[in-house]
Coordinates of C-alpha atoms in Angstrom, one line a residue:
M1 CA 0.0 0.0 0.0
A2 CA 1.3 3.4 -0.9
K3 CA 2.2 5.6 2.0
S4 CA 1.7 9.0 0.4
Y5 CA -1.0 10.9 -1.5
R6 CA -1.2 11.7 -5.2
P7 CA 0.5 15.0 -6.0
V8 CA -1.6 18.1 -6.3
V9 CA 0.2 20.3 -8.9
R10 CA -2.0 23.2 -9.8
D11 CA 0.6 25.1 -11.8
Q12 CA 1.1 22.3 -14.3
Q13 CA 0.9 23.8 -17.8
F14 CA -0.8 21.0 -19.8
L15 CA -3.3 19.4 -17.5
L16 CA -5.8 18.9 -20.3
P17 CA -4.8 17.4 -23.7
P18 CA -4.1 20.2 -26.3
D19 CA -6.6 18.6 -28.7
M20 CA -10.2 19.7 -27.8
R21 CA -11.6 16.6 -29.3
E22 CA -9.9 14.6 -26.6
W23 CA -11.5 16.4 -23.7
L24 CA -14.7 14.4 -24.0
D25 CA -15.5 10.9 -25.0
G26 CA -16.5 10.4 -28.6
D27 CA -20.0 9.3 -27.7
H28 CA -20.7 12.4 -25.5
L29 CA -24.0 14.2 -26.0
V30 CA -22.1 17.4 -27.1
W31 CA -20.5 15.8 -30.2
Q32 CA -23.8 14.1 -31.2
L33 CA -25.7 17.4 -30.7
L34 CA -23.2 19.4 -32.7
D35 CA -23.5 16.8 -35.5
V36 CA -27.3 17.3 -35.5
V37 CA -27.0 21.1 -35.6
A38 CA -24.7 20.8 -38.6
E39 CA -27.6 19.0 -40.4
L40 CA -30.1 21.8 -39.7
D41 CA -30.8 24.7 -42.1
T42 CA -29.8 27.7 -39.9
S43 CA -29.9 30.3 -42.7
V44 CA -32.7 32.1 -41.0
L45 CA -30.4 32.7 -38.0
H46 CA -27.7 34.1 -40.2
R47 CA -30.1 36.5 -42.0
R48 CA -31.5 37.9 -38.7
R49 CA -28.2 38.1 -36.9
S50 CA -28.0 41.4 -35.0
R51 CA -25.0 43.6 -35.6
R52 CA -25.8 46.1 -32.9
K53 CA -22.9 46.9 -30.6
T54 CA -22.9 46.1 -26.9
V55 CA -21.3 48.1 -24.2
K56 CA -18.1 45.9 -24.5
S57 CA -18.1 46.0 -28.3
V58 CA -15.5 47.9 -30.3
A59 CA -15.7 49.1 -33.8
G60 CA -15.4 46.3 -36.3
Q61 CA -15.7 43.5 -33.8
R62 CA -17.0 40.3 -35.3
G63 CA -20.2 38.7 -34.0
Y64 CA -20.6 35.2 -32.6
D65 CA -21.4 32.4 -35.0
P66 CA -25.2 31.8 -34.8
D67 CA -24.7 28.1 -35.3
M68 CA -22.5 28.0 -32.2
L69 CA -25.1 30.0 -30.2
V70 CA -28.0 27.9 -31.2
G71 CA -26.0 24.7 -30.4
L72 CA -25.1 26.3 -27.0
L73 CA -28.8 27.0 -26.3
L74 CA -29.9 23.6 -27.3
Y75 CA -27.3 21.8 -25.2
A76 CA -28.1 24.0 -22.3
Y77 CA -31.8 23.2 -22.5
C78 CA -31.0 19.5 -22.9
V79 CA -29.2 19.5 -19.6
G80 CA -31.7 21.8 -17.8
V81 CA -29.7 25.1 -17.8
R82 CA -31.8 28.0 -19.1
S83 CA -30.6 31.2 -17.5
S84 CA -28.3 33.2 -19.7
R85 CA -26.1 34.0 -16.7
A86 CA -26.0 30.3 -15.7
I87 CA -25.1 29.4 -19.3
E88 CA -22.2 31.9 -19.3
R89 CA -20.9 30.5 -16.0
A90 CA -21.1 27.0 -17.3
C91 CA -19.1 28.0 -20.4
R92 CA -16.3 29.0 -18.0
T93 CA -16.5 26.0 -15.6
D94 CA -18.0 23.1 -17.5
V95 CA -15.9 21.3 -20.1
A96 CA -18.9 20.3 -22.2
F97 CA -20.0 23.9 -22.5
W98 CA -16.5 25.0 -23.1
V99 CA -16.3 22.6 -26.1
V100 CA -19.6 23.9 -27.5
C101 CA -18.5 27.6 -27.4
A102 CA -15.0 26.6 -28.6
Q103 CA -13.4 28.4 -25.6
D104 CA -14.8 31.7 -26.8
V105 CA -17.2 32.4 -24.0
P106 CA -20.2 34.7 -24.9
D107 CA -21.4 37.2 -22.5
H108 CA -24.8 36.5 -21.0
T109 CA -26.2 39.6 -22.7
V110 CA -25.3 38.1 -26.1
I111 CA -27.1 34.8 -25.2
A112 CA -30.2 36.6 -23.9
R113 CA -30.3 38.9 -27.0
F114 CA -29.9 36.0 -29.4
R115 CA -32.7 34.1 -27.7
A116 CA -35.0 37.2 -27.8
E117 CA -34.3 38.1 -31.5
H118 CA -34.8 34.7 -33.0
E119 CA -38.2 33.7 -31.6
A120 CA -39.7 32.8 -35.0
A121 CA -36.5 30.8 -35.9
F122 CA -37.0 28.4 -33.0
T123 CA -40.4 27.3 -34.6
V124 CA -38.5 26.6 -37.8
L125 CA -35.8 24.6 -36.0
F126 CA -38.5 22.7 -34.1
S127 CA -40.0 21.6 -37.4
Q128 CA -36.6 20.6 -38.8
V129 CA -35.9 18.4 -35.8
L130 CA -39.3 16.8 -36.2
L131 CA -38.4 16.1 -39.8
L132 CA -35.2 14.4 -38.8
C133 CA -37.1 12.2 -36.3
A134 CA -39.5 11.3 -39.1
K135 CA -36.6 10.4 -41.5
A136 CA -35.3 8.1 -38.7
G137 CA -38.6 6.2 -38.6
M138 CA -39.9 7.9 -35.5
V139 CA -43.1 10.0 -35.0
K140 CA -45.6 7.2 -34.8
V141 CA -49.1 8.6 -34.8
G142 CA -51.3 5.6 -34.6
V143 CA -52.3 7.0 -31.2
I144 CA -51.5 10.5 -30.2
A145 CA -52.1 12.3 -26.9
L146 CA -53.0 15.9 -26.2
D147 CA -52.5 17.4 -22.7
G148 CA -52.0 20.7 -21.1
T149 CA -49.6 21.5 -18.2
K150 CA -49.3 24.7 -16.2
I151 CA -45.9 26.4 -16.2
A152 CA -45.1 29.2 -13.9
A153 CA -44.3 32.7 -15.3
N154 CA -41.4 34.8 -14.4
A155 CA -43.6 36.8 -12.1
S156 CA -45.0 36.6 -8.5
R157 CA -48.6 35.8 -7.9
F158 CA -48.7 38.7 -5.4
A159 CA -47.9 41.3 -8.1
N160 CA -51.5 41.0 -9.3
R161 CA -53.7 44.1 -9.0
T162 CA -57.4 44.5 -9.4
E163 CA -58.9 46.8 -12.0
D164 CA -59.9 49.4 -9.4
T165 CA -56.4 49.5 -8.0
L166 CA -54.9 49.8 -11.5
R167 CA -57.1 52.8 -12.2
E168 CA -56.1 54.4 -8.9
M169 CA -52.5 53.9 -9.8
A170 CA -52.9 55.3 -13.2
A171 CA -54.7 58.4 -11.8
G172 CA -51.9 58.8 -9.2
I173 CA -49.3 58.7 -12.0
V174 CA -51.2 61.4 -13.9
A175 CA -51.5 63.6 -10.8
E176 CA -47.9 63.1 -10.0
A177 CA -46.8 64.1 -13.5
K178 CA -49.1 67.2 -13.4
A179 CA -47.6 68.2 -10.0
I180 CA -44.1 67.9 -11.4
D181 CA -45.0 69.9 -14.4
E182 CA -46.5 72.7 -12.3
A183 CA -43.4 72.7 -10.0
E184 CA -41.1 72.9 -13.0
E185 CA -43.1 75.8 -14.5
G186 CA -42.6 77.8 -11.3
T187 CA -38.8 77.1 -11.2
E188 CA -36.4 79.1 -13.2
G189 CA -34.9 76.9 -15.9
G190 CA -37.5 74.2 -15.3
G191 CA -37.7 73.4 -19.0
D192 CA -34.1 72.0 -18.7
Q193 CA -35.2 69.3 -16.2
P194 CA -34.3 65.7 -17.2
P195 CA -37.2 63.7 -18.7
E196 CA -39.1 61.0 -16.8
G197 CA -37.0 58.0 -15.9
M198 CA -37.2 54.8 -17.8
R199 CA -38.5 53.0 -14.7
G200 CA -41.5 55.4 -14.3
A201 CA -42.3 55.4 -18.0
R202 CA -42.2 51.6 -18.1
R203 CA -44.5 51.3 -15.1
R204 CA -46.9 53.8 -16.6
D205 CA -47.0 51.8 -19.9
T206 CA -47.4 48.5 -18.0
I207 CA -50.5 49.9 -16.1
R208 CA -52.0 51.1 -19.4
A209 CA -51.4 47.7 -21.0
A210 CA -53.0 46.0 -18.0
L211 CA -56.1 48.1 -18.2
A212 CA -56.4 47.7 -22.0
S213 CA -56.1 43.9 -21.5
I214 CA -58.9 43.9 -19.0
E215 CA -61.2 45.9 -21.3
A216 CA -60.4 43.6 -24.2
E217 CA -61.1 40.5 -22.1
R218 CA -64.4 42.0 -20.9
V219 CA -65.5 42.4 -24.5
G220 CA -64.0 39.3 -26.0
K221 CA -64.2 36.8 -23.1
P222 CA -67.2 37.6 -20.9
S223 CA -68.1 35.2 -18.1
Q224 CA -70.8 32.6 -18.4
A225 CA -73.2 34.6 -16.3
M226 CA -72.5 37.7 -18.3
R227 CA -73.0 35.8 -21.6
F228 CA -76.4 34.6 -20.3
S229 CA -77.5 38.1 -19.2
Q230 CA -76.3 39.5 -22.5
R231 CA -78.3 36.9 -24.5
R232 CA -81.4 37.6 -22.5
L233 CA -81.0 41.4 -22.9
D234 CA -80.4 41.0 -26.7
T235 CA -83.5 38.8 -27.0
V236 CA -85.8 41.2 -25.1
R237 CA -84.4 44.2 -26.9
A238 CA -84.9 42.5 -30.3
T239 CA -88.5 41.7 -29.4
Y240 CA -89.1 45.3 -28.3
E241 CA -87.6 46.8 -31.5
R242 CA -89.6 44.4 -33.7
V243 CA -92.9 45.1 -32.1
L244 CA -92.3 48.8 -31.9
D245 CA -91.4 48.9 -35.6
T246 CA -94.6 47.0 -36.5
Q247 CA -96.9 49.2 -34.5
R248 CA -95.1 52.4 -35.7
R249 CA -95.7 51.4 -39.3
A250 CA -99.4 50.6 -38.7
W251 CA -99.9 53.9 -36.8
Q252 CA -98.2 55.8 -39.6
A253 CA -100.3 54.1 -42.2
Q254 CA -103.5 55.2 -40.4
R255 CA -102.2 58.8 -40.2
D256 CA -101.5 58.8 -44.0
T257 CA -105.0 57.4 -44.7
L258 CA -106.7 60.1 -42.6
A259 CA -104.5 62.8 -44.1
A260 CA -105.7 61.7 -47.6
G261 CA -109.3 61.9 -46.6
G262 CA -109.9 58.2 -46.4
K263 CA -111.6 56.1 -43.7
V264 CA -109.9 53.7 -41.3
N265 CA -111.4 50.3 -40.3
G266 CA -111.5 49.8 -36.6
R267 CA -110.4 52.1 -33.8
L268 CA -107.7 54.7 -34.1
R269 CA -104.3 53.7 -32.9
K270 CA -102.4 55.4 -30.2
P271 CA -98.8 56.4 -30.7
P272 CA -96.7 53.2 -30.3
E273 CA -94.9 54.6 -27.2
L274 CA -98.2 55.0 -25.4
T275 CA -99.5 51.5 -25.9
T276 CA -99.6 49.0 -23.1
R277 CA -97.6 46.3 -24.9
I278 CA -94.7 48.7 -25.8
K279 CA -94.6 50.0 -22.2
A280 CA -94.5 46.4 -20.9
L281 CA -91.7 45.5 -23.4
A282 CA -89.8 48.6 -22.5
A283 CA -90.1 47.7 -18.8
R284 CA -88.7 44.2 -19.6
V285 CA -85.7 45.7 -21.4
E286 CA -85.0 48.0 -18.4
A287 CA -85.3 45.0 -16.0
A288 CA -82.8 43.0 -18.2
Q289 CA -80.4 46.0 -18.1
V290 CA -80.7 46.2 -14.3
A291 CA -80.1 42.5 -14.0
M292 CA -77.1 42.6 -16.2
A293 CA -75.7 45.5 -14.2
A294 CA -76.2 43.5 -11.0
K295 CA -74.4 40.5 -12.5
L296 CA -71.5 42.8 -13.5
A297 CA -71.3 44.2 -9.9
K298 CA -71.2 40.7 -8.5
E299 CA -68.5 39.5 -10.9
P300 CA -65.1 38.8 -9.3
A301 CA -62.7 41.7 -9.8
R302 CA -60.5 41.2 -12.9
K303 CA -56.8 41.2 -12.1
R304 CA -53.5 41.8 -14.0
N305 CA -50.0 41.1 -13.0
L306 CA -47.7 44.1 -13.2
T307 CA -44.6 42.0 -13.7
D308 CA -46.0 39.9 -16.6
V309 CA -49.2 41.4 -17.8
E310 CA -50.1 38.5 -20.1
S311 CA -49.7 35.8 -17.5
R312 CA -52.7 34.5 -15.5
I313 CA -53.5 32.8 -12.3
M314 CA -53.6 29.1 -13.0
K315 CA -55.0 26.3 -10.7
T316 CA -52.8 23.3 -10.3
R317 CA -52.9 20.2 -8.1
K318 CA -50.5 21.9 -5.8
G319 CA -52.4 25.2 -5.6
F320 CA -52.5 28.4 -7.6
I321 CA -49.6 29.7 -9.6
Q322 CA -49.0 32.8 -11.8
G323 CA -48.3 31.2 -15.2
Y324 CA -49.3 30.0 -18.6
N325 CA -51.0 26.9 -20.0
A326 CA -48.7 24.8 -22.2
Q327 CA -50.4 22.5 -24.7
L328 CA -48.5 19.5 -26.1
V329 CA -49.4 16.9 -28.8
V330 CA -47.2 13.8 -28.4
S331 CA -46.7 10.8 -30.6
Q332 CA -46.8 7.3 -29.2
D333 CA -43.0 7.1 -29.3
H334 CA -42.8 10.3 -27.1
V335 CA -41.9 12.8 -29.8
I336 CA -43.5 16.2 -29.4
I337 CA -45.5 16.9 -32.6
A338 CA -46.9 20.3 -31.7
C339 CA -46.7 22.7 -28.8
E340 CA -48.4 26.0 -28.1
L341 CA -48.9 28.3 -25.2
T342 CA -52.0 30.1 -24.0
D343 CA -53.2 32.3 -21.2
E344 CA -56.5 30.5 -20.8
P345 CA -56.5 28.3 -17.7
A346 CA -59.0 25.8 -19.2
D347 CA -58.1 23.2 -21.8
T348 CA -61.6 23.0 -23.4
H349 CA -61.0 25.6 -26.2
Q350 CA -57.5 24.2 -27.1
F351 CA -58.5 20.9 -28.7
A352 CA -59.3 22.3 -32.1
P353 CA -56.3 24.7 -32.3
M354 CA -53.9 21.9 -31.3
L355 CA -55.3 19.5 -33.9
D356 CA -54.7 22.2 -36.5
A357 CA -51.1 22.8 -35.3
C358 CA -50.5 19.1 -35.4
R359 CA -52.0 18.9 -38.9
I360 CA -49.7 21.6 -40.1
E361 CA -46.6 19.8 -38.8
L362 CA -47.7 16.5 -40.3
D363 CA -48.4 18.2 -43.6
T364 CA -44.8 19.4 -43.7
L365 CA -43.6 15.9 -43.1
T366 CA -45.9 14.7 -46.0
E367 CA -44.5 17.3 -48.3
A368 CA -41.0 16.0 -47.5
G369 CA -42.0 12.4 -48.4
H370 CA -42.7 11.1 -44.9
E371 CA -46.4 10.9 -44.6
R372 CA -48.0 10.3 -41.2
R373 CA -51.7 9.7 -40.7
I374 CA -53.2 10.0 -37.2
G375 CA -55.1 7.0 -36.0
V376 CA -56.8 8.1 -32.8
A377 CA -56.3 11.4 -30.8
T378 CA -56.8 11.0 -27.1
A379 CA -57.4 13.7 -24.4
D380 CA -58.5 13.8 -20.8
A381 CA -61.7 15.2 -19.4
G382 CA -60.4 18.7 -19.4
Y383 CA -61.1 18.8 -23.2
C384 CA -64.6 17.3 -22.9
S385 CA -67.2 19.2 -24.8
I386 CA -69.8 18.4 -27.4
E387 CA -68.0 20.6 -29.9
N388 CA -64.7 18.7 -29.4
I389 CA -66.2 15.2 -29.4
D390 CA -68.4 15.8 -32.5
P391 CA -66.2 15.4 -35.7
E392 CA -68.7 17.5 -37.7
R393 CA -68.2 20.5 -35.4
T394 CA -64.5 19.9 -35.0
P395 CA -63.2 18.1 -38.1
G396 CA -60.2 15.9 -37.7
P397 CA -59.1 12.4 -36.9
D398 CA -60.9 9.9 -34.7
R399 CA -60.8 10.9 -31.1
L400 CA -61.3 9.5 -27.6
I401 CA -62.0 12.2 -25.0
A402 CA -62.7 11.3 -21.4
V403 CA -66.2 12.4 -20.2
A404 CA -65.3 11.9 -16.5
K405 CA -62.3 11.9 -14.2
D406 CA -59.8 9.0 -14.5
R407 CA -61.1 7.2 -11.4
L408 CA -64.6 7.2 -12.8
Q409 CA -63.3 6.3 -16.2
R410 CA -61.5 3.3 -14.9
G411 CA -64.3 2.3 -12.6
T412 CA -62.2 2.6 -9.4
D413 CA -64.3 5.2 -7.7
P414 CA -65.7 3.8 -4.4
D415 CA -69.1 5.4 -5.0
P416 CA -69.4 6.0 -8.7
G417 CA -73.2 6.4 -8.6
T418 CA -75.1 6.7 -11.9
R419 CA -74.0 9.1 -14.5
H420 CA -76.6 10.3 -17.1
Y421 CA -75.7 12.5 -20.1
T422 CA -78.4 14.6 -21.7
D423 CA -76.6 14.9 -25.0
P424 CA -76.4 11.7 -27.2
T425 CA -72.8 12.8 -28.3
L426 CA -71.6 12.5 -24.7
T427 CA -73.5 9.3 -24.2
A428 CA -72.0 7.7 -27.3
M429 CA -68.4 8.6 -26.2
A430 CA -69.0 7.3 -22.6
E431 CA -70.3 4.0 -24.0
R432 CA -67.3 3.7 -26.4
L433 CA -64.9 4.3 -23.5
K434 CA -66.5 1.4 -21.6
T435 CA -65.6 -1.1 -24.4
P436 CA -62.4 -3.1 -24.1
A437 CA -61.0 -1.5 -27.2
G438 CA -61.8 2.0 -26.0
Q439 CA -60.3 1.3 -22.6
A440 CA -57.1 -0.2 -24.2
I441 CA -56.6 2.9 -26.4
Y442 CA -57.4 5.5 -23.7
R443 CA -55.1 3.9 -21.1
R444 CA -52.2 4.6 -23.4
R445 CA -52.8 8.4 -23.2
G446 CA -51.1 8.9 -19.8
A447 CA -48.1 6.7 -20.7
I448 CA -47.6 8.7 -23.9
V449 CA -47.9 12.4 -22.8
E450 CA -47.3 12.5 -19.0
P451 CA -43.6 11.4 -19.2
V452 CA -43.0 14.2 -21.8
N453 CA -44.5 16.7 -19.5
A454 CA -42.3 15.5 -16.6
H455 CA -39.2 15.7 -18.8
I456 CA -39.9 19.2 -19.9
K457 CA -40.7 20.6 -16.5
D458 CA -38.4 18.6 -14.3
R459 CA -35.5 17.1 -16.3
R460 CA -35.2 20.1 -18.7
G461 CA -35.8 22.6 -15.9
L462 CA -38.8 24.4 -17.6
S463 CA -40.9 24.5 -14.4
R464 CA -40.7 28.3 -14.7
F465 CA -40.2 30.5 -17.7
S466 CA -37.1 32.8 -17.9
R467 CA -38.7 35.4 -20.1
R468 CA -41.9 37.4 -19.9
G469 CA -44.8 37.9 -22.2
L470 CA -46.9 35.3 -24.1
A471 CA -44.9 35.4 -27.3
A472 CA -41.5 35.3 -25.5
C473 CA -42.6 32.4 -23.3
A474 CA -44.1 30.5 -26.3
A475 CA -40.7 30.8 -28.1
E476 CA -39.0 29.4 -25.0
L477 CA -41.4 26.5 -25.0
K478 CA -40.6 25.8 -28.6
L479 CA -36.9 25.8 -27.8
A480 CA -37.5 23.4 -25.0
A481 CA -39.6 21.2 -27.3
T482 CA -36.7 21.2 -29.8
T483 CA -34.9 18.9 -27.4
N484 CA -36.8 16.2 -29.4
L485 CA -33.3 15.8 -30.7
L486 CA -32.5 13.9 -27.5
R487 CA -35.0 11.3 -28.6
Y488 CA -33.5 11.4 -32.1
I489 CA -30.0 10.9 -30.7
T490 CA -31.1 8.0 -28.5
H491 CA -32.9 6.4 -31.3
Q492 CA -29.9 6.7 -33.6
T493 CA -27.4 5.3 -31.1
A494 CA -29.7 2.5 -29.8
P495 CA -28.5 -1.0 -30.7
A496 CA -30.5 -2.7 -33.4
T497 CA -33.0 -5.3 -32.1

């Protein structure tokens, strides 16, 4: 047995081999990923490369190779590193990152700006990686699964403010600006005062955007109670206007006949506004307006987050989060076919848009000579609606959509009771899901999509977005989904069976 320790010589000049290709094993993920990036068409990245100078730039300094930067981002997302500062640190301390950037470490501002300026390009790269998977014999769509998962936004839930609070804040900003203007007018040389700081201007614009978003949602997405009240008001008002128009024409016809010296059959008509029926209909319209105003007063206060205005409060199994709803369509071999992001907490309205997004991606594969036809699309009870189940209302492939929770679907609920569906579409789907064939297909849904959700949120570190805004977060989701190339690399290196 040796009686001394191994020497620790930190001033040794060549601790690492001088050839960078010897730093990592030949089958390391970095080399395989760089080979895949070399196969992609990255011309869109070169066309949109920014030439703006940073603080550290000097005149004529050359920019970083976009192929290197996209390879760096893809590898970082594959290993769960998403922060631009964390990526920069890894490029200085991690040999694999050092190899990707070829020892030319980019500043975190360069990484962040590259990711922000190429949002559309990530969608193109996602489609290209999907095509590579199809060429390798992957993307099996006999059974596909659609699911939504909530991902936290880069914002605190406690930064939400109600509409009334936002209006008070906006009024306070206006009053403060007016007071500053009046103070500057009374000060000699006040016109030379510096303009409003960027922080104050950004906060003012954020409040305005939040109020505009609330107004747009009130008009475009009213609550169910408000929709019912509005329909009732529209029906009563339409009846009032129709009857009023009919009586007004009849009354005017009598007046024209009498003015011409003719005779009128029956009694003379009163002006329409004085008739009992019109008064009763007018009272009904007024009552409907009062009822609608009462519903509006009882509605929960609409809120917006001042850190990320487009994010929403989402309910999850672990409680409420401030975030977005990520929608994924996954093939039976765990390849993400389509992914989109929405600010709607519910999944019901996402079934048709996600089928369309999936169809667009599969049409691209067909044009490239790799046709894929969906057999059955499966979804959980969150997507259950008559419109989604009926193929005439929502065209597309055959589908199996749960009409109840999983424990009721599988018959494991201790007290299932008797479930009755008033619509024959729901009844037919419930009966189909009870058949052995329906149960066998639907049971595959969880095994197809749930592992992919876990990989994106846990293994790939996308449990919280780094960026803010719906478009920016959607681009980040696309970048995370482009890690389909991990499945591609695993498939290519797997031993033949």
